[in-house]
Amino acid sequence: MFSSSHSLTGLTDRSGLIFGADYNPEQWPAATWPEDIRLMQEAGINMVTVGVFSWARLEPSEGARNFGWLDHLMDLLHGGGIRVCLATPTASPPAWLGHEYPETLPVDADGSTLWYGSRNQFNPSSAKYRQAAAAITESLARRYAGHPAVAMWHVGNELGQVSYDDETALGFRTWLTRRYATLDRLNQSWGTAFWSQAYGSWEEILPPRKAPYLINPSQKLDFQRFTSAQLLSLYRAERDIIRRYDTRCPVTTNLMGFFRGADYFAFAKETDVVANDWYTDPADPDSHRLGALTHDLCRGLSGGMPWLLMESATSAVNWREHNVPKEPGELRVDALSAVARGADGVCFFQFRQSRFGAERFHSAVVPLAGENTRAFREVAELGKELRSLRQVAGTSCAATIAVLFDWESWWAAESPDTPTNRLQVLEQLQAYYAPLHRRGLSVEVVHPSAELGRYGLVVAPSLFLLAPEHSNSLAAYVRGGGQLVVGPFSAVADSNGHLADGRFPGSLADLLGVDGEEWVPLASPVEVRFGPIQAVQAHIWAEDLALRGNTGKVMAHFGAGRLEGRPAVVRNCHGAGSSWYVGADLPAEALELVLADALAAAGIASPLTAPLPDPVEAASRGGHLFLLNHSARPQEVGLGWTSVDLLTGTAHGPELTLPPFGALVLKEPVPTQTGAAELSNLKNDRNRGTA
Ligand code: GAL
């Protein structure tokens, strides 16, 4: 991936940041298309995603082809200077496919078929579905590869379907034979000595279908791996067909951020551009922080290279229970947050609001009320601003902090047989990310196998499953001078989900200097004391820990109760670096303390002199500091230096006020050599609390 010919560079070099939308013109008479193109031009849109849901139109009956309308549309778009991200239509098969070939339909864990009349009604393991998807992909690629409008290819849509049918069972067995070779090894890896689950032949093995009681966790973990691999193989099959006809344009598929159903580290290796869909929840004041974390995941997935925000909403979505529209100005800061965190383009779902179908009430660039609307005006203004940010395209964010995340560990951690279902992986991730985000620090979410040496601080909020090579690399990182923070219930299991023997946290116990005996889900909150005055409460989780060896220092201990006086947070020295192990679910103010200590040890300081007010986001990219106010109230920001806003050319600082949903893109000072040393001393002093 990421060869220059197959990345965003080729596109942004010519036109600056991508600004786009999903365009579903089949819902409208062809007579409206020229008007759509005029509106795209007016909004500054330079790419549209076409054809995501066009299968029935392109192939009205098996084997038939109807491309005339698309030929016409592609030419119109090209004539209007709008590039096309051309989608294969395979996310929503036509009714005839499900009707004629019911085996193409997915079956849930209860054995119920999921019928057509919606979308995503495909069984990833169905040979017939794969054959039909390949055929329409091939026709499309053959016809449009080389069309001057085509700039990118978009395989399917949000690949995430799962099926438990018989054909899937066959595929699962084949996958298991490759993984284990012998039934003996499978039986051992799945721990089938438990509850008399031993398999005597491959044919007996099933996907984890609905069962009377708890299902074997190792079987479920493998089925999750298999499903993710099946989805990826669907992507690969279509991509390979496209590549046979088009060797020029990047091929991608739209991811869904922290979507549990597929391992996106594996996907990212196969896509030319990491493309992601992110929908802020305007009703949730913290949604922008999860957005930032998701964008930092995209940067981690893309190895630090620019990525693409493939879908976002101009205002309300239609699929939450209560769909609050965005505030005036909110779509702008949402979009700029993605750009600040490495996106080389921002696209909306969708261009023109549907009058019918299940997304009638979803917002769009052009709402039913037309172009004289707030949504359209704000999109057009954003289009202008993105043009003025042209120089940001292709630049990096230079992260100094890694947050570790692993899909396999996520799958394994959240199993109904664990001591609690309240310690959720994503919640842990967000809790440990928040203090970094509040300081405007540059973070990448990466896999534990990433090269860690380039980060000053590594944070591992929740790695329930940890392979020996990854715990070795964490130990080597700390020994070599790195700083590592590890959250609770980590290094619990191996790749089969079998628990580590002995005292916990298993393979990390020496590195972290702790010795754990019992996990303690809490019936009622327990106090965690940081020194004589500061106390907070853990609500869900505690661990019965002791120090291991003599290099550790107790940073916090438990208050009254069965764990009284026992360590809750341990800071340990290991080689040239240090580690922090947190044996409880700490509230935000306590994680602030732990991470402040780790950041100080790493010598990492915020780019701002004063703490950021909560709804303000700060992120550095390409020598610019983006300051974004995600609230409807003005916010004071202590910048500490003066600068000029790239969007307006206005000077700001050292103190400034961001208006409601205001945004600034400030040129960062280039420190002189002595200045750089002074700045770094100042930052270190500030971190140690001496300035
Ligand atoms: C996405 C999907 C789009 C559209 C959108 C609505 O998840 O890819 O096709 O359904 O949601 O918000």
XYZ file of C-alpha atoms and ligand atoms in Angstrom:
703
model
C 0.000 0.000 0.000
C 0.866 3.660 -0.108
C 2.906 3.588 -3.281
C 2.718 7.167 -4.515
C 0.676 6.225 -7.561
C -1.917 4.537 -5.354
C -2.256 7.070 -2.594
C -4.070 10.343 -2.123
C -0.995 12.279 -3.173
C -1.775 12.025 -6.865
C -5.199 13.547 -6.235
C -4.359 16.256 -3.723
C -1.263 17.390 -5.631
C -3.524 18.591 -8.366
C -6.516 19.942 -6.485
C -5.642 20.341 -2.823
C -7.832 18.695 -0.201
C -10.614 16.442 -1.432
C -14.109 17.738 -0.799
C -16.876 15.364 -1.675
C -20.154 13.581 -1.131
C -21.957 10.336 -1.841
C -24.060 10.972 -4.907
C -26.991 8.641 -5.608
C -28.439 10.110 -8.813
C -30.525 7.014 -9.575
C -33.043 8.383 -7.090
C -33.655 11.414 -9.316
C -34.639 12.018 -12.956
C -31.633 12.552 -15.247
C -32.926 16.060 -15.931
C -31.846 17.120 -12.419
C -28.229 15.960 -12.865
C -26.872 19.095 -14.578
C -28.383 21.155 -11.777
C -26.702 18.834 -9.234
C -23.385 19.441 -10.933
C -23.899 23.195 -10.837
C -24.538 22.925 -7.095
C -21.461 20.738 -6.608
C -19.352 23.369 -8.325
C -20.895 26.085 -6.214
C -20.136 24.156 -3.042
C -16.540 23.545 -4.122
C -17.088 19.792 -4.269
C -14.342 18.168 -6.314
C -15.154 14.444 -5.996
C -18.348 12.407 -5.617
C -18.795 8.763 -4.732
C -21.125 7.188 -7.256
C -22.794 3.809 -7.573
C -22.622 2.483 -3.998
C -26.200 1.207 -4.178
C -26.731 0.883 -7.937
C -26.601 -2.882 -8.459
C -30.277 -3.334 -9.376
C -30.030 -0.438 -11.834
C -26.823 -1.737 -13.397
C -27.934 -5.371 -13.531
C -31.748 -5.388 -13.583
C -31.854 -9.151 -14.135
C -29.183 -11.804 -13.895
C -26.441 -11.130 -16.429
C -28.153 -8.076 -17.984
C -26.167 -4.838 -18.116
C -27.556 -1.318 -18.082
C -24.710 1.176 -18.180
C -26.174 3.880 -20.425
C -27.306 6.084 -17.535
C -23.941 5.769 -15.809
C -22.036 6.550 -19.029
C -24.076 9.721 -19.350
C -23.585 10.663 -15.695
C -19.830 10.051 -15.753
C -19.474 12.254 -18.820
C -21.579 14.992 -17.232
C -19.493 14.881 -14.053
C -16.273 14.943 -16.016
C -17.522 17.856 -18.081
C -18.313 19.679 -14.835
C -14.830 19.087 -13.449
C -16.050 16.705 -10.738
C -13.983 13.571 -10.175
C -15.599 10.262 -9.385
C -14.876 7.772 -6.656
C -16.550 4.861 -8.409
C -18.110 2.257 -6.149
C -18.765 -1.395 -6.788
C -22.444 -1.849 -5.907
C -21.991 -5.072 -3.985
C -23.241 -3.910 -0.554
C -26.849 -4.173 -1.634
C -27.565 -7.057 -3.977
C -30.687 -6.865 -6.128
C -33.825 -8.707 -5.041
C -33.454 -11.229 -7.892
C -30.204 -12.538 -6.390
C -31.766 -13.350 -3.010
C -34.923 -14.641 -4.656
C -33.187 -16.973 -7.103
C -30.299 -17.893 -4.820
C -31.383 -17.820 -1.164
C -27.961 -19.138 -0.181
C -26.603 -15.651 -0.920
C -28.614 -14.312 2.032
C -27.067 -14.150 5.515
C -28.402 -16.255 8.373
C -28.116 -15.075 11.961
C -26.949 -17.079 14.978
C -30.555 -18.188 15.629
C -30.875 -19.621 12.120
C -33.157 -16.844 10.818
C -32.546 -15.658 7.255
C -31.996 -11.916 6.805
C -34.054 -11.020 3.756
C -33.816 -8.442 1.010
C -35.848 -5.238 1.204
C -33.043 -3.524 3.102
C -29.303 -3.649 2.297
C -26.255 -5.742 3.301
C -28.265 -8.911 2.611
C -25.284 -10.920 1.499
C -23.559 -13.926 2.964
C -19.793 -13.284 2.820
C -19.129 -17.015 2.361
C -21.655 -17.638 -0.405
C -19.913 -18.751 -3.594
C -22.882 -17.536 -5.647
C -22.800 -14.084 -4.051
C -19.067 -13.865 -4.647
C -19.484 -14.892 -8.249
C -22.236 -12.326 -8.866
C -20.254 -9.591 -7.080
C -17.152 -10.412 -9.111
C -19.118 -10.327 -12.376
C -20.636 -6.887 -11.845
C -17.305 -5.561 -10.519
C -15.556 -6.837 -13.618
C -18.090 -5.213 -15.967
C -17.767 -1.938 -14.122
C -13.973 -1.994 -14.036
C -13.699 -2.971 -17.686
C -16.043 -0.199 -18.748
C -14.823 2.695 -16.619
C -11.132 2.063 -15.994
C -9.429 4.875 -17.837
C -12.555 7.055 -17.914
C -11.169 10.528 -17.265
C -13.630 11.170 -14.426
C -12.502 8.176 -12.345
C -10.139 9.178 -9.567
C -10.617 6.403 -7.035
C -12.403 3.078 -6.549
C -14.648 2.263 -3.599
C -15.262 -1.433 -2.929
C -18.681 -2.272 -1.448
C -19.767 -0.306 1.579
C -18.814 -0.649 5.233
C -18.052 -4.361 4.917
C -19.399 -5.907 8.120
C -21.934 -8.631 7.414
C -21.768 -11.921 9.308
C -23.528 -15.205 8.648
C -23.879 -18.515 10.509
C -25.307 -20.646 7.676
C -24.077 -24.024 6.393
C -21.880 -22.616 3.621
C -20.234 -20.401 6.225
C -19.701 -23.499 8.387
C -17.831 -25.110 5.464
C -15.666 -22.027 5.020
C -15.001 -21.866 8.752
C -13.809 -25.492 8.740
C -11.462 -24.843 5.839
C -10.075 -21.810 7.652
C -9.630 -23.888 10.832
C -7.852 -26.673 8.957
C -5.376 -24.109 7.688
C -4.894 -22.678 11.165
C -4.599 -25.905 13.131
C -3.871 -28.667 10.600
C -5.012 -31.391 13.025
C -8.124 -31.867 15.118
C -5.904 -32.505 18.128
C -4.443 -29.061 17.890
C -7.888 -27.538 17.434
C -9.238 -29.406 20.463
C -6.340 -28.179 22.554
C -6.564 -24.616 21.334
C -10.279 -24.466 21.988
C -9.936 -26.195 25.365
C -12.607 -28.712 24.407
C -11.727 -30.870 27.404
C -14.110 -28.490 29.152
C -17.828 -29.479 29.151
C -17.196 -32.485 26.934
C -16.860 -30.377 23.799
C -14.203 -32.482 22.029
C -14.563 -32.775 18.243
C -13.983 -36.151 16.583
C -14.344 -34.943 12.996
C -14.126 -31.589 11.185
C -17.747 -31.933 10.019
C -18.949 -31.588 13.607
C -17.544 -28.096 13.928
C -20.006 -25.210 13.602
C -20.004 -21.443 13.781
C -20.991 -20.340 17.304
C -24.736 -20.613 16.685
C -27.358 -19.996 19.350
C -26.748 -22.471 22.182
C -28.372 -23.254 25.532
C -25.685 -21.581 27.611
C -22.301 -19.807 27.395
C -20.414 -20.677 24.227
C -16.765 -21.746 24.128
C -14.843 -18.414 24.116
C -11.992 -19.792 21.965
C -14.475 -20.946 19.314
C -16.079 -17.496 19.305
C -12.706 -15.783 19.043
C -11.736 -17.903 16.045
C -15.095 -17.311 14.380
C -14.569 -13.583 14.786
C -11.124 -13.923 13.181
C -12.607 -15.996 10.374
C -15.447 -13.530 9.723
C -13.031 -10.616 9.587
C -10.836 -12.558 7.157
C -13.866 -13.403 4.972
C -14.841 -9.745 4.763
C -11.309 -8.807 3.873
C -11.221 -11.474 1.196
C -14.384 -9.967 -0.342
C -12.579 -6.648 -0.511
C -9.453 -8.247 -1.972
C -11.360 -10.144 -4.630
C -12.998 -6.976 -5.958
C -9.843 -4.920 -5.621
C -7.864 -7.477 -7.624
C -10.423 -7.379 -10.418
C -10.299 -3.573 -10.513
C -6.481 -3.650 -10.523
C -6.497 -5.828 -13.636
C -8.134 -2.964 -15.513
C -6.915 0.123 -13.675
C -3.366 0.310 -12.406
C -3.538 4.057 -11.837
C -6.236 5.009 -9.327
C -6.244 4.126 -5.631
C -8.658 1.432 -4.470
C -10.228 1.558 -1.028
C -13.283 0.693 1.035
C -14.970 2.771 3.701
C -14.184 1.669 7.259
C -16.285 2.404 10.337
C -13.705 3.480 12.904
C -13.902 1.325 16.011
C -16.191 -1.225 14.367
C -15.936 -4.449 16.308
C -16.680 -6.800 13.412
C -13.457 -6.542 11.375
C -9.778 -6.104 12.099
C -8.953 -2.855 10.358
C -5.206 -3.247 10.859
C -5.507 -6.143 8.412
C -7.748 -4.092 6.101
C -5.397 -1.114 6.119
C -2.609 -3.274 4.734
C -4.723 -3.980 1.660
C -6.210 -0.558 0.903
C -4.359 2.148 -1.027
C -6.001 4.851 1.065
C -7.462 4.510 4.548
C -11.004 5.841 4.183
C -13.323 6.127 7.155
C -16.910 7.058 7.977
C -17.465 9.131 11.098
C -20.770 10.521 12.326
C -20.529 12.966 15.242
C -23.428 12.708 17.666
C -24.574 16.313 18.126
C -26.489 15.275 21.265
C -23.318 14.080 23.009
C -20.955 16.846 24.174
C -18.044 14.349 24.230
C -18.668 13.020 20.743
C -15.943 15.213 19.235
C -13.387 13.475 21.471
C -14.399 10.035 20.242
C -14.203 11.573 16.761
C -10.638 12.721 17.448
C -9.698 9.287 18.779
C -11.215 7.689 15.679
C -9.272 10.056 13.420
C -6.089 9.188 15.346
C -6.918 5.544 14.718
C -7.150 6.303 10.990
C -3.707 7.895 11.110
C -2.361 4.874 12.952
C -4.000 2.564 10.406
C -2.457 4.500 7.550
C 1.028 4.420 9.041
C 0.987 8.192 9.591
C 0.025 8.912 5.975
C -2.948 11.099 5.046
C -6.321 9.371 5.068
C -9.790 10.301 3.870
C -12.986 11.094 5.774
C -15.230 9.261 3.323
C -18.571 9.914 5.024
C -19.886 12.375 7.583
C -23.188 14.212 7.998
C -23.930 17.856 7.307
C -26.477 17.775 10.139
C -28.706 15.023 11.625
C -28.496 11.335 10.798
C -31.616 9.152 10.795
C -30.381 6.001 12.519
C -29.999 7.061 16.154
C -33.045 6.880 18.406
C -33.285 10.648 18.605
C -31.547 12.499 15.788
C -30.403 15.925 16.879
C -29.275 18.231 14.040
C -25.885 19.944 14.138
C -25.665 23.469 15.534
C -24.832 26.266 13.102
C -21.079 26.027 12.480
C -20.738 22.510 13.836
C -20.193 20.792 10.495
C -17.217 23.073 9.931
C -15.360 22.214 13.149
C -16.206 18.533 12.707
C -14.642 18.580 9.245
C -11.590 20.567 10.355
C -11.011 18.144 13.225
C -10.504 15.368 10.664
C -8.165 17.547 8.584
C -6.215 18.532 11.713
C -5.709 14.824 12.423
C -4.407 13.875 9.023
C -7.391 13.675 6.659
C -6.596 14.902 3.161
C -10.258 15.210 2.364
C -13.738 15.450 3.804
C -16.844 13.926 2.221
C -20.492 13.914 3.216
C -23.217 11.362 3.065
C -25.035 12.394 0.923
C -25.202 15.071 -1.750
C -28.955 15.350 -2.240
C -31.447 14.353 0.430
C -33.573 11.311 -0.487
C -37.320 11.775 -0.764
C -37.993 8.072 -0.279
C -36.369 5.020 1.239
C -35.057 4.340 4.722
C -32.815 7.404 4.798
C -35.476 10.001 3.902
C -34.782 11.923 7.068
C -30.973 11.963 6.778
C -29.367 15.363 6.277
C -27.516 16.168 3.041
C -25.477 18.820 1.268
C -28.627 19.812 -0.622
C -31.607 19.310 1.697
C -35.166 18.977 0.390
C -35.471 22.713 1.053
C -32.840 23.337 -1.633
C -29.716 25.440 -1.873
C -30.986 28.442 0.050
C -30.406 26.624 3.311
C -27.980 26.765 6.192
C -26.597 23.310 5.353
C -25.763 24.210 1.768
C -24.317 27.605 2.695
C -22.127 26.071 5.410
C -20.900 23.361 3.060
C -20.018 25.961 0.426
C -18.163 28.070 3.013
C -16.269 25.009 4.175
C -15.404 24.272 0.538
C -13.727 27.687 0.334
C -11.862 27.171 3.592
C -10.564 23.802 2.490
C -9.177 25.445 -0.627
C -7.285 27.903 1.564
C -5.808 24.928 3.464
C -4.273 23.501 0.310
C -0.756 23.590 1.769
C -1.836 21.228 4.555
C -2.521 18.400 2.071
C 0.070 15.652 2.259
C 1.580 16.870 5.547
C 1.958 14.688 8.624
C 1.128 15.055 12.307
C 4.337 13.700 13.890
C 2.840 11.790 16.821
C 4.965 11.411 19.942
C 2.481 9.168 21.742
C 1.133 5.748 20.798
C -2.113 4.362 22.152
C -2.107 0.603 21.630
C -5.189 -1.139 20.369
C -5.819 -4.619 19.003
C -9.032 -5.974 17.501
C -8.272 -9.553 18.534
C -7.823 -8.435 22.108
C -11.114 -6.526 21.927
C -12.917 -9.637 20.664
C -11.413 -11.750 23.415
C -11.915 -9.229 26.236
C -15.631 -8.737 25.874
C -16.932 -12.234 26.442
C -19.945 -12.982 28.648
C -17.894 -15.318 30.859
C -15.459 -12.618 32.087
C -15.672 -11.213 35.655
C -17.620 -8.139 34.508
C -19.218 -6.824 31.373
C -18.832 -3.287 32.647
C -15.141 -2.826 31.893
C -15.542 -2.050 28.210
C -12.503 -1.837 25.947
C -13.640 1.273 24.060
C -14.547 3.071 27.256
C -11.087 2.343 28.659
C -9.512 3.594 25.481
C -11.468 6.830 25.635
C -10.683 7.349 29.319
C -6.905 7.072 28.777
C -7.054 9.161 25.622
C -8.917 12.079 27.239
C -5.957 13.576 29.212
C -3.817 13.454 26.059
C -6.555 15.040 23.964
C -7.119 17.794 26.547
C -3.460 18.773 26.214
C -3.596 18.919 22.411
C -0.948 16.203 22.111
C -0.372 14.272 18.942
C -1.398 10.626 19.330
C -1.557 7.651 16.962
C -3.605 4.563 17.707
C -1.428 1.630 16.659
C -1.249 -2.145 16.924
C 1.002 -3.665 19.627
C 3.268 -4.953 16.847
C 4.107 -1.347 15.798
C 7.674 -0.095 16.038
C 7.484 1.665 19.436
C 10.929 3.272 19.564
C 9.731 6.455 17.832
C 7.222 7.291 20.574
C 8.096 9.086 23.812
C 5.104 7.538 25.567
C 3.126 4.360 24.945
C -0.315 3.917 26.517
C -1.978 0.494 26.565
C -5.419 1.032 28.128
C -6.743 -2.472 27.536
C -4.758 -5.367 26.138
C -6.551 -8.377 27.599
C -4.938 -10.631 25.030
C -1.230 -10.124 24.557
C 1.060 -12.262 22.412
C 4.489 -13.053 23.932
C 6.296 -11.151 21.163
C 4.266 -8.041 21.986
C 4.977 -8.185 25.710
C 8.659 -8.661 24.814
C 8.578 -5.596 22.612
C 6.927 -3.556 25.389
C 9.652 -4.667 27.804
C 12.397 -3.797 25.305
C 10.789 -0.403 24.727
C 10.800 0.451 28.450
C 14.275 -0.997 29.034
C 15.515 1.265 26.267
C 14.137 4.386 27.989
C 10.463 4.447 26.966
C 7.532 5.319 29.246
C 4.611 2.898 29.328
C 1.166 3.167 30.953
C -0.892 -0.034 31.184
C -4.571 -0.194 32.131
C -6.342 -2.848 34.233
C -7.139 -6.437 33.233
C -4.237 -6.548 30.759
C -2.112 -9.497 29.576
C -4.772 -11.850 30.896
C -5.037 -14.320 28.033
C -3.099 -15.896 25.152
C -4.155 -15.957 21.509
C -6.597 -18.813 22.196
C -8.179 -16.888 25.040
C -6.618 -19.280 27.589
C -5.697 -17.509 30.823
C -2.079 -16.934 31.795
C -1.041 -19.176 34.672
C 0.349 -17.701 37.863
C 0.094 -14.210 39.229
C -1.071 -11.440 36.934
C -0.596 -9.467 34.751
C 1.052 -12.556 33.280
C 3.822 -11.755 30.849
C 3.899 -8.084 31.960
C 4.268 -8.692 35.708
C 8.072 -8.279 35.791
C 8.042 -5.246 33.551
C 5.311 -3.534 35.561
C 6.633 -4.595 38.990
C 3.301 -5.910 40.211
C 2.024 -9.195 41.449
C -1.716 -9.747 41.152
C -3.758 -12.384 42.922
C -7.454 -11.748 42.416
C -9.616 -9.550 40.176
C -12.182 -7.686 42.231
C -15.275 -6.414 40.391
C -16.814 -3.964 42.845
C -20.185 -4.211 44.544
C -19.815 -0.605 45.717
C -17.269 2.156 45.018
C -13.869 1.922 46.677
C -11.544 4.774 47.513
C -8.222 5.153 45.687
C -5.814 7.468 47.509
C -3.058 9.435 45.775
C -0.955 10.664 48.732
C -2.449 11.953 51.947
C -4.971 14.444 50.532
C -6.154 13.317 47.137
C -8.770 10.579 46.967
C -11.024 9.400 44.158
C -13.323 6.408 43.737
C -13.139 3.352 41.530
C -16.639 2.156 40.662
C -16.382 -1.057 38.680
C -13.041 -2.687 39.064
C -10.150 -3.236 41.466
C -7.316 -5.730 41.600
C -5.652 -7.377 44.572
C -2.046 -6.361 43.868
C 1.322 -6.378 45.627
C 4.683 -4.992 44.582
C 6.935 -7.425 42.784
C 10.668 -6.915 43.259
C 11.981 -3.680 44.714
C 11.907 -1.273 41.793
C 8.249 -0.277 42.072
C 6.686 2.643 43.931
C 3.049 2.783 44.960
C 1.562 5.887 43.379
C -1.948 5.251 44.748
C -3.439 2.712 47.127
C -6.914 1.484 47.973
C -8.843 2.933 50.935
C -11.123 1.173 53.438
C -12.388 -2.285 52.507
C -10.905 -5.665 51.731
C -8.073 -4.097 49.662
C -7.212 -1.396 52.188
C -3.598 -0.279 51.856
C -2.935 -2.446 48.787
C -1.460 -0.785 45.671
C -3.908 0.575 43.097
C -1.358 2.313 40.826
C 2.280 1.247 40.663
C 5.086 3.143 38.995
C 8.045 0.935 38.230
C 11.584 1.486 36.935
C 12.701 -0.963 34.312
C 16.046 -0.421 32.599
C 16.236 3.169 31.416
C 12.460 3.713 31.354
C 9.416 3.503 33.598
C 5.986 1.974 33.601
C 2.675 2.638 35.322
C 0.172 -0.119 36.028
C -3.344 0.906 36.938
C -5.251 -1.798 38.810
C -8.654 -0.091 38.926
C -11.120 1.817 36.748
C -9.979 5.300 37.657
C -12.124 8.401 37.139
C -10.918 11.156 34.801
C -9.228 13.274 37.487
C -7.074 10.326 38.603
C -6.097 9.314 35.076
C -5.040 12.951 34.687
C -2.555 12.436 37.526
C -1.169 9.172 36.178
C -0.764 10.481 32.649
C 0.676 13.802 33.822
C 3.356 11.826 35.666
C 4.096 9.702 32.596
C 4.136 12.712 30.243
C 6.549 14.527 32.545
C 8.842 11.504 32.577
C 8.661 11.395 28.783
C 9.335 15.153 28.508
C 6.217 15.653 26.401
C 4.440 18.974 26.859
C 1.307 20.546 25.462
C 1.715 23.061 22.624
C -0.337 25.517 24.717
C 0.625 27.402 27.862
C -2.698 27.009 29.686
C -4.972 23.955 29.903
C -7.569 23.899 27.135
C -11.187 24.531 28.088
C -13.001 21.219 27.662
C -14.850 21.566 24.356
C -11.814 23.087 22.624
C -9.673 20.771 20.541
C -6.067 21.499 19.611
C -4.136 19.451 17.068
C -0.895 20.087 15.183
C -0.428 19.219 11.568
C 2.145 20.317 9.020
C 3.479 23.197 11.155
C -0.006 24.491 11.988
C -1.996 24.325 15.182
C -5.709 23.800 14.629
C -7.836 25.255 17.445
C -11.460 24.163 17.258
C -14.293 25.159 19.538
C -16.819 22.306 19.652
C -19.338 24.287 21.681
C -21.937 26.992 21.170
C -20.167 29.203 23.750
C -17.122 31.436 23.213
C -13.950 29.939 24.750
C -10.775 31.579 26.047
C -7.530 29.906 25.034
C -4.063 30.643 26.433
C -1.854 30.135 23.422
C 1.335 31.677 24.801
C 2.557 32.939 21.416
C 1.268 35.053 18.570
C 0.454 33.801 15.122
C -1.548 34.280 11.962
C -4.648 32.315 11.001
C -4.256 30.520 7.697
C -8.013 30.726 7.070
C -8.370 34.497 7.363
C -4.855 35.983 7.530
C -5.726 37.576 10.914
C -3.167 37.788 13.752
C -3.990 36.109 17.104
C -2.455 35.418 20.516
C -0.935 35.108 23.008
C -4.441 34.978 24.581
C -7.425 34.547 22.312
C -11.164 33.967 22.277
C -12.676 31.366 19.995
C -16.250 32.232 18.996
C -18.970 29.519 19.169
C -17.884 26.693 16.851
C -14.942 28.895 15.904
C -11.831 27.546 14.206
C -8.296 28.848 13.776
C -5.407 27.320 11.875
C -2.345 29.005 13.345
C 1.156 28.855 11.983
C 3.315 27.325 14.714
C 6.499 29.151 15.687
C 9.672 27.624 14.261
C 11.959 27.495 17.309
C 15.561 28.705 16.949
C 18.157 26.279 18.312
C 18.538 28.109 21.635
C 14.817 28.843 21.594
C 14.108 25.139 21.121
C 16.260 24.203 24.111
C 14.624 26.891 26.257
C 11.190 25.822 25.131
C 11.890 22.218 25.950
C 13.276 23.142 29.409
C 10.245 25.299 30.029
C 7.943 22.474 28.984
C 9.743 19.989 31.218
C 9.624 22.375 34.169
C 5.960 22.936 33.569
C 5.369 19.224 33.463
C 7.203 18.755 36.737
C 5.037 21.497 38.190
C 7.941 23.894 38.801
C 6.861 26.591 36.353
C -23.261 4.948 6.528
C -23.465 4.253 5.193
C -24.204 5.146 4.220
C -25.398 5.767 4.869
C -24.948 6.523 6.085
C -26.069 7.233 6.802
O -23.009 4.049 7.548
O -22.240 3.861 4.632
O -24.587 4.370 3.115
O -26.293 4.753 5.231
O -24.374 5.623 6.996
O -25.574 7.929 7.926
